[in-house]
Structures are given as C-alpha cells and as structure tokens.
mmCIF file of C-alpha atoms in Angstrom:
data_model
loop_
_atom_site.group_PDB
_atom_site.id
_atom_site.type_symbol
_atom_site.label_atom_id
_atom_site.label_comp_id
_atom_site.label_asym_id
_atom_site.label_seq_id
_atom_site.Cartn_x
_atom_site.Cartn_y
_atom_site.Cartn_z
ATOM 1 C CA MET A 1 87.944 101.099 100.998
ATOM 2 C CA LYS A 2 88.400 97.500 100.013
ATOM 3 C CA ILE A 3 90.525 95.475 102.394
ATOM 4 C CA ASN A 4 90.999 91.734 102.462
ATOM 5 C CA PHE A 5 93.060 89.453 104.703
ATOM 6 C CA THR A 6 93.994 85.860 103.989
ATOM 7 C CA LYS A 7 96.400 83.395 105.525
ATOM 8 C CA GLN A 8 98.032 80.457 103.821
ATOM 9 C CA SER A 9 101.054 78.371 104.813
ATOM 10 C CA GLY A 10 101.703 80.680 107.770
ATOM 11 C CA ILE A 11 101.868 83.783 105.561
ATOM 12 C CA TYR A 12 99.350 86.573 106.041
ATOM 13 C CA THR A 13 98.315 88.608 102.998
ATOM 14 C CA LEU A 14 96.573 91.950 103.236
ATOM 15 C CA THR A 15 95.207 93.526 100.061
ATOM 16 C CA SER A 16 93.927 97.080 100.223
ATOM 17 C CA GLU A 17 92.481 99.247 97.429
ATOM 18 C CA GLN A 18 91.796 102.957 97.513
ATOM 19 C CA ILE A 19 90.811 105.459 94.841
ATOM 20 C CA LEU A 20 92.703 108.705 95.201
ATOM 21 C CA PRO A 21 91.158 111.873 93.699
ATOM 22 C CA ILE A 22 94.496 113.056 92.321
ATOM 23 C CA SER A 23 96.492 112.617 89.133
ATOM 24 C CA LEU A 24 98.882 109.733 88.629
ATOM 25 C CA GLU A 25 101.767 112.210 88.583
ATOM 26 C CA ASN A 26 100.746 113.676 91.954
ATOM 27 C CA ALA A 27 100.241 110.230 93.501
ATOM 28 C CA TRP A 28 103.602 108.954 92.271
ATOM 29 C CA ASP A 29 105.356 112.135 93.415
ATOM 30 C CA PHE A 30 103.831 111.824 96.888
ATOM 31 C CA PHE A 31 104.349 108.093 97.491
ATOM 32 C CA THR A 32 107.934 108.020 96.210
ATOM 33 C CA VAL A 33 109.092 110.525 98.828
ATOM 34 C CA PRO A 34 110.259 108.265 101.682
ATOM 35 C CA THR A 35 109.615 110.835 104.408
ATOM 36 C CA ASN A 36 105.928 110.997 103.451
ATOM 37 C CA LEU A 37 105.578 107.594 105.112
ATOM 38 C CA ASP A 38 105.709 109.474 108.422
ATOM 39 C CA LYS A 39 102.664 111.492 107.327
ATOM 40 C CA ILE A 40 100.496 108.462 106.517
ATOM 41 C CA THR A 41 101.433 106.167 109.404
ATOM 42 C CA PRO A 42 99.140 106.381 112.450
ATOM 43 C CA LYS A 43 100.697 108.248 115.379
ATOM 44 C CA GLU A 44 99.970 105.237 117.614
ATOM 45 C CA MET A 45 102.702 103.317 115.770
ATOM 46 C CA ASP A 46 105.380 105.723 117.068
ATOM 47 C CA PHE A 47 107.018 105.416 113.645
ATOM 48 C CA LYS A 48 110.229 107.246 112.805
ATOM 49 C CA ILE A 49 112.669 107.066 109.891
ATOM 50 C CA THR A 50 116.132 106.856 111.466
ATOM 51 C CA ASN A 51 118.404 107.317 108.478
ATOM 52 C CA ASN A 52 118.368 110.277 106.118
ATOM 53 C CA PRO A 53 116.982 108.900 102.836
ATOM 54 C CA PRO A 54 117.256 110.954 99.645
ATOM 55 C CA GLU A 55 114.198 112.890 98.599
ATOM 56 C CA LYS A 56 113.031 110.278 96.044
ATOM 57 C CA THR A 57 112.690 106.505 96.234
ATOM 58 C CA TYR A 58 114.947 104.430 93.978
ATOM 59 C CA LEU A 59 115.742 100.774 93.306
ATOM 60 C CA GLY A 60 118.051 99.350 95.956
ATOM 61 C CA GLN A 61 117.326 102.092 98.490
ATOM 62 C CA ILE A 62 117.696 101.131 102.153
ATOM 63 C CA ILE A 63 115.461 102.881 104.696
ATOM 64 C CA THR A 64 115.797 102.394 108.452
ATOM 65 C CA TYR A 65 113.037 102.986 110.995
ATOM 66 C CA LYS A 66 112.045 102.594 114.583
ATOM 67 C CA ILE A 67 108.494 101.426 115.109
ATOM 68 C CA GLY A 68 106.415 100.797 118.200
ATOM 69 C CA ILE A 69 105.413 97.143 118.206
ATOM 70 C CA LEU A 70 103.939 97.116 121.719
ATOM 71 C CA PRO A 71 103.391 99.892 124.238
ATOM 72 C CA PHE A 72 106.844 101.017 125.426
ATOM 73 C CA LEU A 73 108.568 98.525 123.091
ATOM 74 C CA LYS A 74 110.213 99.741 119.896
ATOM 75 C CA SER A 75 111.882 97.729 117.169
ATOM 76 C CA ASN A 76 114.442 98.623 114.545
ATOM 77 C CA TRP A 77 113.231 97.933 111.031
ATOM 78 C CA ILE A 78 115.260 98.007 107.827
ATOM 79 C CA THR A 79 113.668 97.750 104.382
ATOM 80 C CA GLU A 80 115.025 97.734 100.851
ATOM 81 C CA ILE A 81 113.272 98.892 97.686
ATOM 82 C CA THR A 82 113.624 95.735 95.571
ATOM 83 C CA HIS A 83 111.437 96.628 92.555
ATOM 84 C CA PHE A 84 110.652 100.017 91.062
ATOM 85 C CA GLU A 85 108.694 100.733 87.885
ATOM 86 C CA SER A 86 107.410 104.252 87.292
ATOM 87 C CA PRO A 87 103.898 104.503 85.820
ATOM 88 C CA LEU A 88 104.966 107.754 84.189
ATOM 89 C CA LYS A 89 107.391 105.965 81.879
ATOM 90 C CA ASN A 90 105.097 103.382 80.299
ATOM 91 C CA GLU A 91 102.048 103.482 78.062
ATOM 92 C CA ASN A 92 99.666 101.552 80.317
ATOM 93 C CA ARG A 93 100.039 104.168 83.106
ATOM 94 C CA LYS A 94 100.622 101.488 85.728
ATOM 95 C CA GLY A 95 103.546 101.319 88.086
ATOM 96 C CA PHE A 96 104.687 99.893 91.369
ATOM 97 C CA PHE A 97 107.473 99.599 93.871
ATOM 98 C CA VAL A 98 108.206 96.963 96.503
ATOM 99 C CA ASP A 99 109.768 97.293 99.916
ATOM 100 C CA GLU A 100 111.083 94.170 101.635
ATOM 101 C CA GLN A 101 112.257 93.827 105.206
ATOM 102 C CA ARG A 102 115.947 93.071 105.567
ATOM 103 C CA PHE A 103 115.924 93.164 109.388
ATOM 104 C CA GLY A 104 113.057 93.771 111.752
ATOM 105 C CA PRO A 105 110.104 92.474 113.706
ATOM 106 C CA TYR A 106 108.773 90.071 111.052
ATOM 107 C CA ALA A 107 110.165 86.767 109.819
ATOM 108 C CA MET A 108 109.181 88.072 106.357
ATOM 109 C CA TRP A 109 107.713 91.348 105.044
ATOM 110 C CA HIS A 110 107.027 92.033 101.347
ATOM 111 C CA HIS A 111 104.954 95.142 100.529
ATOM 112 C CA GLU A 112 103.876 95.928 96.959
ATOM 113 C CA HIS A 113 102.616 99.459 96.213
ATOM 114 C CA HIS A 114 100.664 99.555 92.903
ATOM 115 C CA PHE A 115 99.403 102.683 91.144
ATOM 116 C CA GLU A 116 97.089 102.740 88.139
ATOM 117 C CA GLU A 117 95.382 105.627 86.390
ATOM 118 C CA THR A 118 91.605 105.187 86.180
ATOM 119 C CA THR A 119 89.473 106.157 83.178
ATOM 120 C CA ASN A 120 88.326 109.340 84.948
ATOM 121 C CA GLY A 121 91.889 110.471 85.753
ATOM 122 C CA ASN A 122 91.992 109.378 89.390
ATOM 123 C CA VAL A 123 94.402 106.805 90.772
ATOM 124 C CA LYS A 124 93.655 103.310 91.994
ATOM 125 C CA MET A 125 96.222 102.486 94.635
ATOM 126 C CA THR A 126 96.577 98.852 95.652
ATOM 127 C CA ASP A 127 98.747 97.642 98.501
ATOM 128 C CA ILE A 128 99.595 93.957 98.789
ATOM 129 C CA VAL A 129 101.411 93.029 101.988
ATOM 130 C CA ASN A 130 102.692 89.527 102.658
ATOM 131 C CA PHE A 131 104.171 88.903 106.079
ATOM 132 C CA LYS A 132 105.123 86.046 108.355
ATOM 133 C CA LEU A 133 105.589 86.221 112.099
ATOM 134 C CA PRO A 134 108.750 85.028 113.825
ATOM 135 C CA PHE A 135 108.868 81.869 115.953
ATOM 136 C CA GLY A 136 106.682 79.772 113.619
ATOM 137 C CA ILE A 137 103.482 78.328 115.061
ATOM 138 C CA LEU A 138 104.293 79.650 118.536
ATOM 139 C CA GLY A 139 104.623 83.224 117.222
ATOM 140 C CA ASP A 140 101.405 82.806 115.279
ATOM 141 C CA LEU A 141 99.502 81.481 118.318
ATOM 142 C CA LEU A 142 100.832 84.132 120.691
ATOM 143 C CA ALA A 143 100.731 87.185 118.437
ATOM 144 C CA GLY A 144 98.965 86.336 115.168
ATOM 145 C CA PHE A 145 95.598 87.840 116.041
ATOM 146 C CA TYR A 146 97.196 90.962 117.541
ATOM 147 C CA VAL A 147 99.595 91.580 114.628
ATOM 148 C CA LYS A 148 96.936 90.923 111.965
ATOM 149 C CA ASN A 149 94.659 93.469 113.648
ATOM 150 C CA LYS A 150 97.540 95.944 114.014
ATOM 151 C CA VAL A 151 98.424 95.723 110.303
ATOM 152 C CA GLN A 152 94.752 96.104 109.391
ATOM 153 C CA PHE A 153 94.528 99.129 111.707
ATOM 154 C CA ILE A 154 97.517 100.716 109.945
ATOM 155 C CA PHE A 155 95.857 100.423 106.530
ATOM 156 C CA GLU A 156 92.436 101.531 107.768
ATOM 157 C CA SER A 157 94.086 104.568 109.371
ATOM 158 C CA ARG A 158 96.127 105.228 106.244
ATOM 159 C CA PHE A 159 92.915 105.189 104.194
ATOM 160 C CA LYS A 160 91.401 107.913 106.411
ATOM 161 C CA ILE A 161 94.607 109.961 106.482
ATOM 162 C CA LEU A 162 94.862 109.873 102.670
ATOM 163 C CA GLU A 163 91.183 110.738 102.265
ATOM 164 C CA ASN A 164 91.677 113.816 104.455
ATOM 165 C CA LEU A 165 94.982 114.734 102.805
ATOM 166 C CA PHE A 166 93.706 114.501 99.229
ATOM 167 C CA ASN A 167 90.083 115.579 99.865
ATOM 168 C CA GLN A 168 90.981 119.095 98.756
ATOM 169 C CA PHE A 169 91.500 117.808 95.190
ATOM 170 C CA LYS A 170 87.926 116.510 94.798
#
C-alpha cells in the first residue's frame, strides 16, 4: 500500500494506491454500488447509509450517511457524485468518480476514486482525498492531528479489508 499525506493552505491531501487482483469490470462493478461502502468502512467508524440509494452510482447522486466522529458522537454527512467517467467506455481503460461533501463534519471534502487497468489485467485504484477542517486554524489546532490520523486509519483499514475481500481472486 502506498499512502501519502500532505497539507497546504489548510487543506489536507491523502493519496492512496492499491493494486487489486481483479478485472477492471469487477472493480468498477463493486465500487459503483453505493452500499458496498458499508463493507469497506471500518466498523469503528459506526458508518451507516441513511437514504436508500439506487443500486448503481450515477452523476448527481446524493447519498446521506451517519458517521461516528468521536465516541458516542455521530454526524450527518451528505455527499454528491459530481464527476463520473466509466473506464469501461473509453479506450485507455481509465475511469473515475468524485464524491463531494454537501453537508457534514468537514469544511470541505473532495474524494476522487480512480481506476486503471494494469498491463497484467489487475486494477490500480488510487484515492485522492482533499479535506479541510471547520473553524479554521482553531479547528486545525484542536483536531487536525486526530482527524488526519482517523482518515489515514480509514484508508489503511480499507486496504486490509479489500485485500481480504479480493484475495480469493489471486
């Protein structure tokens, strides 16, 4: 797993790469089912989709969640799919979708999900998450270290969950 964190102008950026031992079609089919997010989010996050999204992700889709941000403290979170390009419909076999927070615990959340077929038929999945904490410098001083570590924990856990889930395809 490759994971990198940077911070510039108050915006944190996490970049994560993972090779999945499955076909591009299988990866795209799995990651564009909104309810699969429940399967790949660590249980410690107490994550739950609260609306009833259609079976497949689409441009403009709104998804609502509840997520545990601190022990015994949950937050509503609403995201919108703002970009959507299927890798199955273009020659370069690359695709992505983006979810952006409309309301929720962050001042800003922009999550890019990239999928690219490798030369050996696997999939390179890259996540790029840009987020900003609320309350400016005060929010950053009080919660920056905690939130950065929590986001990193989510992606490290997701890596392990996906390895276990797709290990059967190796």
